[in-house]
mmCIF file of C-alpha atoms in Angstrom:
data_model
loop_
_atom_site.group_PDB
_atom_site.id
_atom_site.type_symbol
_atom_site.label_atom_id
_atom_site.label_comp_id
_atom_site.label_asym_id
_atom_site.label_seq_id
_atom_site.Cartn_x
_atom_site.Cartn_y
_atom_site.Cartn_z
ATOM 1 C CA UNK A 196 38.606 -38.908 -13.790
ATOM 2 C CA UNK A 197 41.128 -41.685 -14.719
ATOM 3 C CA UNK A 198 41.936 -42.808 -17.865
ATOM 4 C CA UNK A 199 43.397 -46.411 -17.834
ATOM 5 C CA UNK A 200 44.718 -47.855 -21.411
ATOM 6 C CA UNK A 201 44.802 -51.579 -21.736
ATOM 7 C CA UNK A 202 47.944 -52.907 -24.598
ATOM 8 C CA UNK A 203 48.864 -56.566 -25.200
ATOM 9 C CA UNK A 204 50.911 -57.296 -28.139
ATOM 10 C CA UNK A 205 52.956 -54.773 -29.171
ATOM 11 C CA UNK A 206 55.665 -55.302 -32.151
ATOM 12 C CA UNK A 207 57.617 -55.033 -35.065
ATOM 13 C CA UNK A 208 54.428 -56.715 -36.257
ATOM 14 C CA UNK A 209 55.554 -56.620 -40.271
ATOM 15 C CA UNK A 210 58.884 -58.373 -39.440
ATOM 16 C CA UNK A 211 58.026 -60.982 -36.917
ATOM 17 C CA UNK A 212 56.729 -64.759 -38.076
ATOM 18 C CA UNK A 213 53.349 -63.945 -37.755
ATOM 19 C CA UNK A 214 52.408 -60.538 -38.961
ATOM 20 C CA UNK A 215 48.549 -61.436 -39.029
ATOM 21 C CA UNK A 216 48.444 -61.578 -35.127
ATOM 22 C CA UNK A 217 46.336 -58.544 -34.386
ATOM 23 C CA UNK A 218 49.149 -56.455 -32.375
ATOM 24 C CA UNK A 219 49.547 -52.892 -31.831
ATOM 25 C CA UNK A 220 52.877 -51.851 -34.384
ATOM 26 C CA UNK A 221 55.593 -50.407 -32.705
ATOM 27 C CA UNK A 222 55.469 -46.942 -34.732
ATOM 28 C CA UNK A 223 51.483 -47.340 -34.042
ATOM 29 C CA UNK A 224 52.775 -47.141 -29.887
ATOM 30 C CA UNK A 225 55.269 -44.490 -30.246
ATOM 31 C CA UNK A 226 52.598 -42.375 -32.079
ATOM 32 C CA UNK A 227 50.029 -43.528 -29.601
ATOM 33 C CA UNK A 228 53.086 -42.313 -26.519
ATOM 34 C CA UNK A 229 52.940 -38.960 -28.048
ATOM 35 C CA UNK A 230 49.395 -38.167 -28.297
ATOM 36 C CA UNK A 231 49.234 -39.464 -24.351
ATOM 37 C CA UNK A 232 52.301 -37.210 -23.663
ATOM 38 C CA UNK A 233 49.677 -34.375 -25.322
ATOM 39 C CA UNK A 234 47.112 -34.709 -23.628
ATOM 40 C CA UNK A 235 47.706 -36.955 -20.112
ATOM 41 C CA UNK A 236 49.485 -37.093 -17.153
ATOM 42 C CA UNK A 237 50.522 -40.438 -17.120
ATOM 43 C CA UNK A 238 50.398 -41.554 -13.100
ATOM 44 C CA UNK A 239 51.814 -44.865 -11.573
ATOM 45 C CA UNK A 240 49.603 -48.108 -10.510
ATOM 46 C CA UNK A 241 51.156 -46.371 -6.585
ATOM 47 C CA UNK A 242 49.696 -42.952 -7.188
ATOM 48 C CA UNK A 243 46.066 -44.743 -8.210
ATOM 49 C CA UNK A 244 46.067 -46.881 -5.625
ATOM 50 C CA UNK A 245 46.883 -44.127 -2.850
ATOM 51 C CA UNK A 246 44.086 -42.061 -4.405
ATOM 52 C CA UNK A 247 41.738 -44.718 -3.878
ATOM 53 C CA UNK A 248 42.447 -45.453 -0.525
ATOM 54 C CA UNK A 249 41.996 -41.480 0.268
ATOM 55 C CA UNK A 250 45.158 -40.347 -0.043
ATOM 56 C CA UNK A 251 46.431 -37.517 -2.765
ATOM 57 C CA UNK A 252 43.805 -36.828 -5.353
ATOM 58 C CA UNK A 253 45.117 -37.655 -9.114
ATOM 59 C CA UNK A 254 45.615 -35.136 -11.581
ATOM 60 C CA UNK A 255 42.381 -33.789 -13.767
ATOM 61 C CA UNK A 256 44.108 -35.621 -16.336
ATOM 62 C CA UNK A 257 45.691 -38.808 -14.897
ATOM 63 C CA UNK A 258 46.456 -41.502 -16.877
ATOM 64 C CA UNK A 259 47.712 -45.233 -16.370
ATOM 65 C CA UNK A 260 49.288 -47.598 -18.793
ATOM 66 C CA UNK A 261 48.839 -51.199 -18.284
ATOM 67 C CA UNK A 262 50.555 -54.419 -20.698
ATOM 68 C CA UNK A 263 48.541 -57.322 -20.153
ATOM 69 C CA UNK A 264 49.393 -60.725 -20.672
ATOM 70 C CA UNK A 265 53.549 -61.062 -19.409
ATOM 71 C CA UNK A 266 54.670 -60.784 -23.252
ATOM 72 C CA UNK A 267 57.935 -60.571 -24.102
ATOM 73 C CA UNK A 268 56.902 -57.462 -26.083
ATOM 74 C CA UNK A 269 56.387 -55.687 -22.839
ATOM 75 C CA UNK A 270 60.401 -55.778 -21.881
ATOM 76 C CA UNK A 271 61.717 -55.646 -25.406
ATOM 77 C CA UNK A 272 59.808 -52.920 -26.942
ATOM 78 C CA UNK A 273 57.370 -51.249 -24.305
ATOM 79 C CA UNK A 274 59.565 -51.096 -21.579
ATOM 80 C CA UNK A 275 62.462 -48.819 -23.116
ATOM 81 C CA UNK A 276 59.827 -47.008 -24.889
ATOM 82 C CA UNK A 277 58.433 -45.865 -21.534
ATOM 83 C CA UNK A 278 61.618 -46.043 -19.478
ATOM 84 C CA UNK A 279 63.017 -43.343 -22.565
ATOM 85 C CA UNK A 280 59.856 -41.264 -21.436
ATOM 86 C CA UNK A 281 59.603 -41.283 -17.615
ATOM 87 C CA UNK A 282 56.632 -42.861 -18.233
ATOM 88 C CA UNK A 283 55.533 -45.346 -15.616
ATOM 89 C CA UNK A 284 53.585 -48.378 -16.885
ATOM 90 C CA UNK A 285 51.931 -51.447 -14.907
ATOM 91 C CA UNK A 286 52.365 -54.949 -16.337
ATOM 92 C CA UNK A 287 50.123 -58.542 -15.369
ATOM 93 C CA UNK A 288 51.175 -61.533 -16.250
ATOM 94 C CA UNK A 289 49.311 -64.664 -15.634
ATOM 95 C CA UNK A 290 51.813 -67.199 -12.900
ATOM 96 C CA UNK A 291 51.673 -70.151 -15.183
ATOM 97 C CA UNK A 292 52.916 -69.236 -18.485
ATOM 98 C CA UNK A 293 55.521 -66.847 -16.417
ATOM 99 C CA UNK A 294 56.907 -69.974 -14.070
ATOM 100 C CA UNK A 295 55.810 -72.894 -16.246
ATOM 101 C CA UNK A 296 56.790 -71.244 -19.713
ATOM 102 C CA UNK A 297 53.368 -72.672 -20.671
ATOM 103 C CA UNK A 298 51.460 -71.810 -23.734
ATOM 104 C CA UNK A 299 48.135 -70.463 -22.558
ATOM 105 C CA UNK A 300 44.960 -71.654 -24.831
ATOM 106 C CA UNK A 301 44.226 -67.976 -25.327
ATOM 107 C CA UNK A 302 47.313 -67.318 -27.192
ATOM 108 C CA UNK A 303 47.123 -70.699 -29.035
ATOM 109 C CA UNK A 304 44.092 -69.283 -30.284
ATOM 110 C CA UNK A 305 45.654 -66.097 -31.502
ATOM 111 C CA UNK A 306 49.007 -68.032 -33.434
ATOM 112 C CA UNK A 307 46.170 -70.479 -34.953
ATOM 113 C CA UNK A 308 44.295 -67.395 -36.198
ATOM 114 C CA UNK A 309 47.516 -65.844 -37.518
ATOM 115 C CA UNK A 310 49.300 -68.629 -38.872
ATOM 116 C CA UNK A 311 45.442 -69.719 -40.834
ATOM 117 C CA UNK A 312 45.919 -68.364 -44.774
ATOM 118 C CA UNK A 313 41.738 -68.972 -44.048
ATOM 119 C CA UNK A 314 39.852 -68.504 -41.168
ATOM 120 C CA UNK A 315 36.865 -70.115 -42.564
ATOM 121 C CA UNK A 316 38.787 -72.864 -42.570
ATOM 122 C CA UNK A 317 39.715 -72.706 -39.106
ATOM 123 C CA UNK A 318 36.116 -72.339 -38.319
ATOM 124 C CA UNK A 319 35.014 -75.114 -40.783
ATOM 125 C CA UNK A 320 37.994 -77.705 -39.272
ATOM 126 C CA UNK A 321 36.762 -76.435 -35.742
ATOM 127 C CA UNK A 322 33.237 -77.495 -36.205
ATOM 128 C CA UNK A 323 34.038 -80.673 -37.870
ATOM 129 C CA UNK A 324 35.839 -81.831 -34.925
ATOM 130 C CA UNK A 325 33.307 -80.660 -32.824
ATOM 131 C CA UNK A 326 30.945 -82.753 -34.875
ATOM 132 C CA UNK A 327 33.543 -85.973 -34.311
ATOM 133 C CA UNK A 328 33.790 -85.085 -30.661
ATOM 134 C CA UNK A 329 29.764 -85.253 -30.232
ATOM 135 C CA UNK A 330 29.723 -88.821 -30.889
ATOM 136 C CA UNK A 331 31.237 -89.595 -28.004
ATOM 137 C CA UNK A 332 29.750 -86.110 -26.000
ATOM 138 C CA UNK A 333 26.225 -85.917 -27.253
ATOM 139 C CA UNK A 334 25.538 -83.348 -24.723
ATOM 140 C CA UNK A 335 28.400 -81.009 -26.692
ATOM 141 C CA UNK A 336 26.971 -77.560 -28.582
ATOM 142 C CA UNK A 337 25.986 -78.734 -32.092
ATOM 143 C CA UNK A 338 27.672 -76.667 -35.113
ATOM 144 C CA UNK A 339 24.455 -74.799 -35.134
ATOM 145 C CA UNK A 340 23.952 -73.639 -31.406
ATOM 146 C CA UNK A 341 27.555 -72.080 -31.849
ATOM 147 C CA UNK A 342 26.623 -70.586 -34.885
ATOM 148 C CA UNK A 343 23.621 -69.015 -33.349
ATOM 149 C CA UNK A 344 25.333 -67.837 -30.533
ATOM 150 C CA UNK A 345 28.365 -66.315 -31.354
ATOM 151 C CA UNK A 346 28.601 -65.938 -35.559
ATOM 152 C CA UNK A 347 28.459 -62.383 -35.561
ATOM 153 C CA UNK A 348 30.955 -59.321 -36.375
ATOM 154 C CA UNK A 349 32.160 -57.126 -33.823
ATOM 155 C CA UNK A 350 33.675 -54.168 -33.352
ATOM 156 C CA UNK A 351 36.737 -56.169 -33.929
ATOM 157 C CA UNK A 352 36.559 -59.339 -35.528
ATOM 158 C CA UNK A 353 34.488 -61.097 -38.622
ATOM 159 C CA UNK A 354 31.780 -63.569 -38.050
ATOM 160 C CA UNK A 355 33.823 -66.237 -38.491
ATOM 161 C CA UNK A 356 36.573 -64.953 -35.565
ATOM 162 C CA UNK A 357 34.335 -64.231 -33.372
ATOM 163 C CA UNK A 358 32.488 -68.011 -33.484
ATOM 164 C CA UNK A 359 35.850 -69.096 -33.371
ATOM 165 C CA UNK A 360 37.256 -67.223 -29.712
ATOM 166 C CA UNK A 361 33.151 -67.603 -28.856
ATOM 167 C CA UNK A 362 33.301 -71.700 -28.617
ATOM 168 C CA UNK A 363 36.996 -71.845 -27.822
ATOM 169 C CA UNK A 364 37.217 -69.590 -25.068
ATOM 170 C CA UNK A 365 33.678 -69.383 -23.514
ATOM 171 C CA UNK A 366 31.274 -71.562 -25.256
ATOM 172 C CA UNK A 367 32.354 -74.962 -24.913
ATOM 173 C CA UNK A 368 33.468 -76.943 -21.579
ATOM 174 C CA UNK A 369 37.072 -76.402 -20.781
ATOM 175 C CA UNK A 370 37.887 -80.078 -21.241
ATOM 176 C CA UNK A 371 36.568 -80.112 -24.852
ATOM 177 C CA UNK A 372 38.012 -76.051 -25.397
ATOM 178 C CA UNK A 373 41.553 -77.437 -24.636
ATOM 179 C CA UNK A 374 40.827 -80.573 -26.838
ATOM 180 C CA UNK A 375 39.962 -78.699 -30.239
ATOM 181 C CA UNK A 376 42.373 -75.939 -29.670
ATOM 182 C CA UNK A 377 45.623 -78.442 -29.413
ATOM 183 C CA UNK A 378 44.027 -79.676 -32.185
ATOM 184 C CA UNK A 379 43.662 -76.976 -34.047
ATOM 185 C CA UNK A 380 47.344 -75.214 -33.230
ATOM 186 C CA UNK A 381 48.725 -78.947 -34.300
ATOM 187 C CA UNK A 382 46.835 -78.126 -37.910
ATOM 188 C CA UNK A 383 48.017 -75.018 -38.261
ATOM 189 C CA UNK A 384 50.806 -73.542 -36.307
ATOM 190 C CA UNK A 385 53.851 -74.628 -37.700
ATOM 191 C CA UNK A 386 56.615 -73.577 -34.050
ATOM 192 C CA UNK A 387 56.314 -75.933 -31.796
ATOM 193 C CA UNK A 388 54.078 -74.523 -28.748
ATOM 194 C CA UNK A 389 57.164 -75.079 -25.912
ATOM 195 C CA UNK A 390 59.788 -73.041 -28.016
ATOM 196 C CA UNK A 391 57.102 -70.691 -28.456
ATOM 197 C CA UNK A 392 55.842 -70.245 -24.671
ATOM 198 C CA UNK A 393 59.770 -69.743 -24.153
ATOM 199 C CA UNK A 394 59.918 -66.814 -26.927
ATOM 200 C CA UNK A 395 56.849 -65.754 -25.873
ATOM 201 C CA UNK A 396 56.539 -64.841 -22.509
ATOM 202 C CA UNK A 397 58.529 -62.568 -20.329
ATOM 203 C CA UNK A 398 60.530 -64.661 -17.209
ATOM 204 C CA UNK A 399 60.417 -63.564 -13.268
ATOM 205 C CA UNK A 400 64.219 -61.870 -13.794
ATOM 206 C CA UNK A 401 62.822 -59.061 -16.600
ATOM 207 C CA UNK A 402 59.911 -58.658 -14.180
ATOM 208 C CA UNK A 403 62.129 -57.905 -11.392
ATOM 209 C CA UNK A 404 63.708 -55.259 -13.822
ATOM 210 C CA UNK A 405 60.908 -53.508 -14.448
ATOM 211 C CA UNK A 406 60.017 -53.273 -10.761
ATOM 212 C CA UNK A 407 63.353 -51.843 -9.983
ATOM 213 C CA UNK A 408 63.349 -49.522 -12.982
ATOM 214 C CA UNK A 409 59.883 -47.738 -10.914
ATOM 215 C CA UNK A 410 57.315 -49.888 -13.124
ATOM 216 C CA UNK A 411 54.568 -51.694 -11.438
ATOM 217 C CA UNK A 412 53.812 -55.521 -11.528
ATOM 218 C CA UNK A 413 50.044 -57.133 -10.659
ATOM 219 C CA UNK A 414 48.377 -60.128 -10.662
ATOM 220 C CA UNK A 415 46.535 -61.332 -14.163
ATOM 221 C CA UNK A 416 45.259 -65.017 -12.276
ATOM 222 C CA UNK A 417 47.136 -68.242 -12.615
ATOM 223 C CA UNK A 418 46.155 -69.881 -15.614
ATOM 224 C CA UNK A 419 43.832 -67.356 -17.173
ATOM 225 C CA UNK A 420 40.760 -68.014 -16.413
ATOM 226 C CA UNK A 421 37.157 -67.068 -16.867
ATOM 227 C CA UNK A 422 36.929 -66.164 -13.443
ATOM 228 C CA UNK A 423 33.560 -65.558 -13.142
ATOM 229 C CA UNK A 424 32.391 -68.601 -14.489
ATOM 230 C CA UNK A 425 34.193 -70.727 -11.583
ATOM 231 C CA UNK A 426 32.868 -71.848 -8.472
ATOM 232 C CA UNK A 427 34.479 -69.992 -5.654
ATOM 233 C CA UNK A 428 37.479 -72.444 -4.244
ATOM 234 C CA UNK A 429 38.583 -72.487 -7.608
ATOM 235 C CA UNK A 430 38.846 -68.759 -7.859
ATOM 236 C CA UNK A 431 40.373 -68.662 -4.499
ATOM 237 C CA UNK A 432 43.152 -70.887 -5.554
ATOM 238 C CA UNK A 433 43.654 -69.066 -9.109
ATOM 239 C CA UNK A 434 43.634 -65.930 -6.382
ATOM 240 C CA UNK A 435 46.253 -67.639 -3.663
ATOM 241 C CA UNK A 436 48.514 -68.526 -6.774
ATOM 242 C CA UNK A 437 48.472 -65.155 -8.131
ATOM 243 C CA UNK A 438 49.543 -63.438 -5.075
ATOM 244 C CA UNK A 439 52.261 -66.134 -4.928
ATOM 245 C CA UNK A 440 53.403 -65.217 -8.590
ATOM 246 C CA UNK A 441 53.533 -61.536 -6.834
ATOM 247 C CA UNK A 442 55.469 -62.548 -3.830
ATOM 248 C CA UNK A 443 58.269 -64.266 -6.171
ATOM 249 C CA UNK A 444 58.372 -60.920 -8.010
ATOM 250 C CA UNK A 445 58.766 -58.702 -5.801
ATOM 251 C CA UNK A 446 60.731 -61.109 -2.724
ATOM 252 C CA UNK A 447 57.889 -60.109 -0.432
ATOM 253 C CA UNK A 448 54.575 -60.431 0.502
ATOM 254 C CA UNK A 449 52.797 -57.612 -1.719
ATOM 255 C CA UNK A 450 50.041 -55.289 0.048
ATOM 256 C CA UNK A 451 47.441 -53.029 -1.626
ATOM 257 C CA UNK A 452 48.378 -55.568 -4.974
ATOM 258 C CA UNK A 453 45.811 -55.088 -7.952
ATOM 259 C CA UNK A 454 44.268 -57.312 -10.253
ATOM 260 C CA UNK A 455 43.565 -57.475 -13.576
ATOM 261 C CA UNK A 456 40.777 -59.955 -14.687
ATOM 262 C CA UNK A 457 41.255 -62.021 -16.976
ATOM 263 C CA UNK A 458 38.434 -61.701 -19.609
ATOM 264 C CA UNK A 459 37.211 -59.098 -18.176
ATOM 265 C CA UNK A 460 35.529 -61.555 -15.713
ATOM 266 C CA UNK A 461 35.053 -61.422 -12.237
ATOM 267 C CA UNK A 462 31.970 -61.903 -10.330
ATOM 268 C CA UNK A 463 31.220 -60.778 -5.955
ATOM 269 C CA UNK A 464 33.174 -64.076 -5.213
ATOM 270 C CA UNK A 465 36.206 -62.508 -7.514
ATOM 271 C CA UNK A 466 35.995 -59.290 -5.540
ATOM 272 C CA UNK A 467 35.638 -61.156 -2.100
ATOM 273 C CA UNK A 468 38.808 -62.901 -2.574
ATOM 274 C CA UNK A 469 40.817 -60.375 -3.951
ATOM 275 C CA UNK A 470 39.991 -57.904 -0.796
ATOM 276 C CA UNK A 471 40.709 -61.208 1.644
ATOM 277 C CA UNK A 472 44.118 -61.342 0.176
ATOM 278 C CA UNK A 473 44.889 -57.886 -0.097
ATOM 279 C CA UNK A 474 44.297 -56.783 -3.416
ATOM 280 C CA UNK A 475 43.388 -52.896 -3.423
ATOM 281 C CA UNK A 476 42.657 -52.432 -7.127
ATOM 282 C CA UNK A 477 40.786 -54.134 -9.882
ATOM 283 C CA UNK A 478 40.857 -53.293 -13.385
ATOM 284 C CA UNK A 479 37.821 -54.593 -15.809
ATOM 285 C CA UNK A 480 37.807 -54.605 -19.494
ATOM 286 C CA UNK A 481 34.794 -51.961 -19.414
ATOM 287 C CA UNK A 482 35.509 -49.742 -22.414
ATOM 288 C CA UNK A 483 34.955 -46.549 -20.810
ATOM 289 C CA UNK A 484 37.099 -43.670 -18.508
ATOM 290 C CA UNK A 485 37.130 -44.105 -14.644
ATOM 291 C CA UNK A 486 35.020 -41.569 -13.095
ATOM 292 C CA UNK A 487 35.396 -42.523 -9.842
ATOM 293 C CA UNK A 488 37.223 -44.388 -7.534
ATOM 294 C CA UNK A 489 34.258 -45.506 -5.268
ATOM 295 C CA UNK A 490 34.779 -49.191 -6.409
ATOM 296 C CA UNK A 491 38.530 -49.649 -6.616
ATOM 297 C CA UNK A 492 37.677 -52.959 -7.640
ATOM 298 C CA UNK A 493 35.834 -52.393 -10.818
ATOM 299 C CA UNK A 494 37.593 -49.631 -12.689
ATOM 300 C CA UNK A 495 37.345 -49.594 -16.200
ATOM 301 C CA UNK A 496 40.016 -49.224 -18.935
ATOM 302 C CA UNK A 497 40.116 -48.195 -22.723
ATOM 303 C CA UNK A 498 41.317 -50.825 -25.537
ATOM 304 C CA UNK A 499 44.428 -49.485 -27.038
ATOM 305 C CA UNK A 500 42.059 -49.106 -30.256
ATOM 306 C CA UNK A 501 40.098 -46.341 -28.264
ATOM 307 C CA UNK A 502 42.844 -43.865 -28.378
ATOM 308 C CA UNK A 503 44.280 -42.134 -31.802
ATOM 309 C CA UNK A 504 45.925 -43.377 -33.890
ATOM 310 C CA UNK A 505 43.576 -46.214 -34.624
ATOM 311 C CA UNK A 506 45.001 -49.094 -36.577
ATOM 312 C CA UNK A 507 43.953 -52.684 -37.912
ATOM 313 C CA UNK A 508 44.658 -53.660 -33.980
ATOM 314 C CA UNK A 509 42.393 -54.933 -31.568
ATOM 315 C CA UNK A 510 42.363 -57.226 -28.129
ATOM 316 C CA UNK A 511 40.225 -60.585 -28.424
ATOM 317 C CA UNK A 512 36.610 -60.149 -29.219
ATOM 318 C CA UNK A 513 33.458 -62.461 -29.546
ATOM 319 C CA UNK A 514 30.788 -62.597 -27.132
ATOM 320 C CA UNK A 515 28.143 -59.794 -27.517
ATOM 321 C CA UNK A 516 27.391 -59.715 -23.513
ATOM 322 C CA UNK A 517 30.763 -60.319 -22.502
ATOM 323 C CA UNK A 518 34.041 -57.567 -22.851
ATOM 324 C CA UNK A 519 37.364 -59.685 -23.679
ATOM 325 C CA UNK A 520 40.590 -57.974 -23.111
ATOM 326 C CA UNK A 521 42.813 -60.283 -24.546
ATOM 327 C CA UNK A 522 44.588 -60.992 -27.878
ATOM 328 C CA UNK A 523 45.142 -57.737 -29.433
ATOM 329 C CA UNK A 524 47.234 -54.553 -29.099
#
């Protein structure tokens, strides 16, 4: 049995510009370090992926730590955290907002959400557009098909959140999702989104670091993607420019590499491509312990939230069918 725990923001969150941004608090991690201490042994992405491929069985009580998302959180706060503990931890970054210093939709969506003193409003400015956007796309989602489909609470979010990350990361085409979010970080994000990509996001030299300091580094696609929505040569190039990312990382071609979907979503072309190109491991967003190895490329993980001590934290939520890993602690 493996226990793999999934973290994406995690910060001084009451002394940082945007304290609403759901993010695990530092003191929230430390406490969270000692409880795995307690009760874990917390293995390396190496000693997984050996065990999978039949070599050295992991201990009863293995655990892995993975940072999602190539945050500058993971090198400033995680990493010495870890490094402090001989803990080893495995970080993906998506290749764009690493090489490109990008802003990804998905965290527009999370500074919008923070920076919002409403998120009705949000919601209420988000259909409106839509509404404006339908006169010239009358085949668009009305207000009230999004309503239906993803106005809802969750285990993490309010109704109004969760019709919010519904349209703008799954529900809408990804011409029109890119359209209303721009629009939507212009109306309420004060930073501009290029000084923010640069604070943002963690750069190829500190991911070099933490591969020298004994930390692992894995491939979180290209631009981050719904992967399993896409047609398979699109995958395959969000695959090939992944496992480029890697090769700049590590100054080599990378074997037995894993991959983290993005989403959550992957489909049989996802898990074609990643064994064509060497990928040995796959983690999922599936909130539940690994009880097997069997398919290396489907192993589930736990939200940060799963674990004690439970906070006000939580990664992206929204679609009832669908698991989203990203956003949150």
């Amino acid at each position: 049995m493996l226990t793999v725990v999934m973290y994406h923001y995690v910060r001084d969150l009451p002394n940082t510009r945007y304290p609403k941004i759901k993010a695990l608090r530092t003191d929230q991690f430390e406490l969270q370090l000692d409880h795995i201490a307690r009760t874990y042994e917390v293995v390396a992405l190496a000693d997984v992926v050996q065990a999978a491929q039949g070599g050295p069985s992991l201990p009863q009580s293995a655990c892995l730590l993975t940072f999602d998302d190539g945050l500058a959180d993971h090198y400033e706060t995680v990493f010495p955290r870890l490094r402090s503990r001989s803990m080893p931890g495995a970080f993906f970054p998506p290749g764009l907002a690493i090489v490109e210093r990008v802003l990804l939709d998905v965290h527009k969506i999370h500074f919008i959400l923070a920076a919002a003193h409403d998120q009705r409003a949000v919601a209420a400015s988000m259909l409106e557009q839509l509404d404006r956007m339908r006169e010239r796309r009358a085949l668009l989602p009305t207000a009230q098909e999004l309503r239906a489909a993803y106005e809802h609470e969750d285990r993490f979010d309010t109704p109004e959140v969760v019709l919010i990350k519904g349209a703008l990361q799954f529900g809408l085409p990804a011409d029109a999702r890119s359209e209303l979010v721009d629009a939507l970080f212009a109306a309420f994000v004060p930073d501009d989104e290029h000084e923010l990509a640069r604070e943002l996001y963690l750069d190829v030299a500190q991911l070099r670091e933490l591969v020298h300091s004994g930390m692992a580094v894995g491939g979180h696609g290209w631009e981050h993607l719904w992967l399993g929505t896409l047609p398979r040569s699109q995958q395959a190039r969000e695959i090939r420019k992944t496992v480029g990312l890697l090769e700049h990382v590590y100054e080599s071609t990378p074997s037995c590499w894993t991959m983290c979907y993005p989403y959550g979503s992957y489909d049989e072309h996802t898990l074609e491509l990643v064994r064509e190109h060497g990928g040995a491991l796959g983690l999922t967003t599936q909130a539940d312990v690994a009880r097997s190895l069997s398919r290396p490329l489907e192993i589930a993980r736990l939200d940060t939230n799963d674990l004690p001590p439970k906070g006000s934290h939580a990664p992206d939520g929204g679609l009832a069918a669908v698991a989203i890993d990203d956003g949150g602690a």
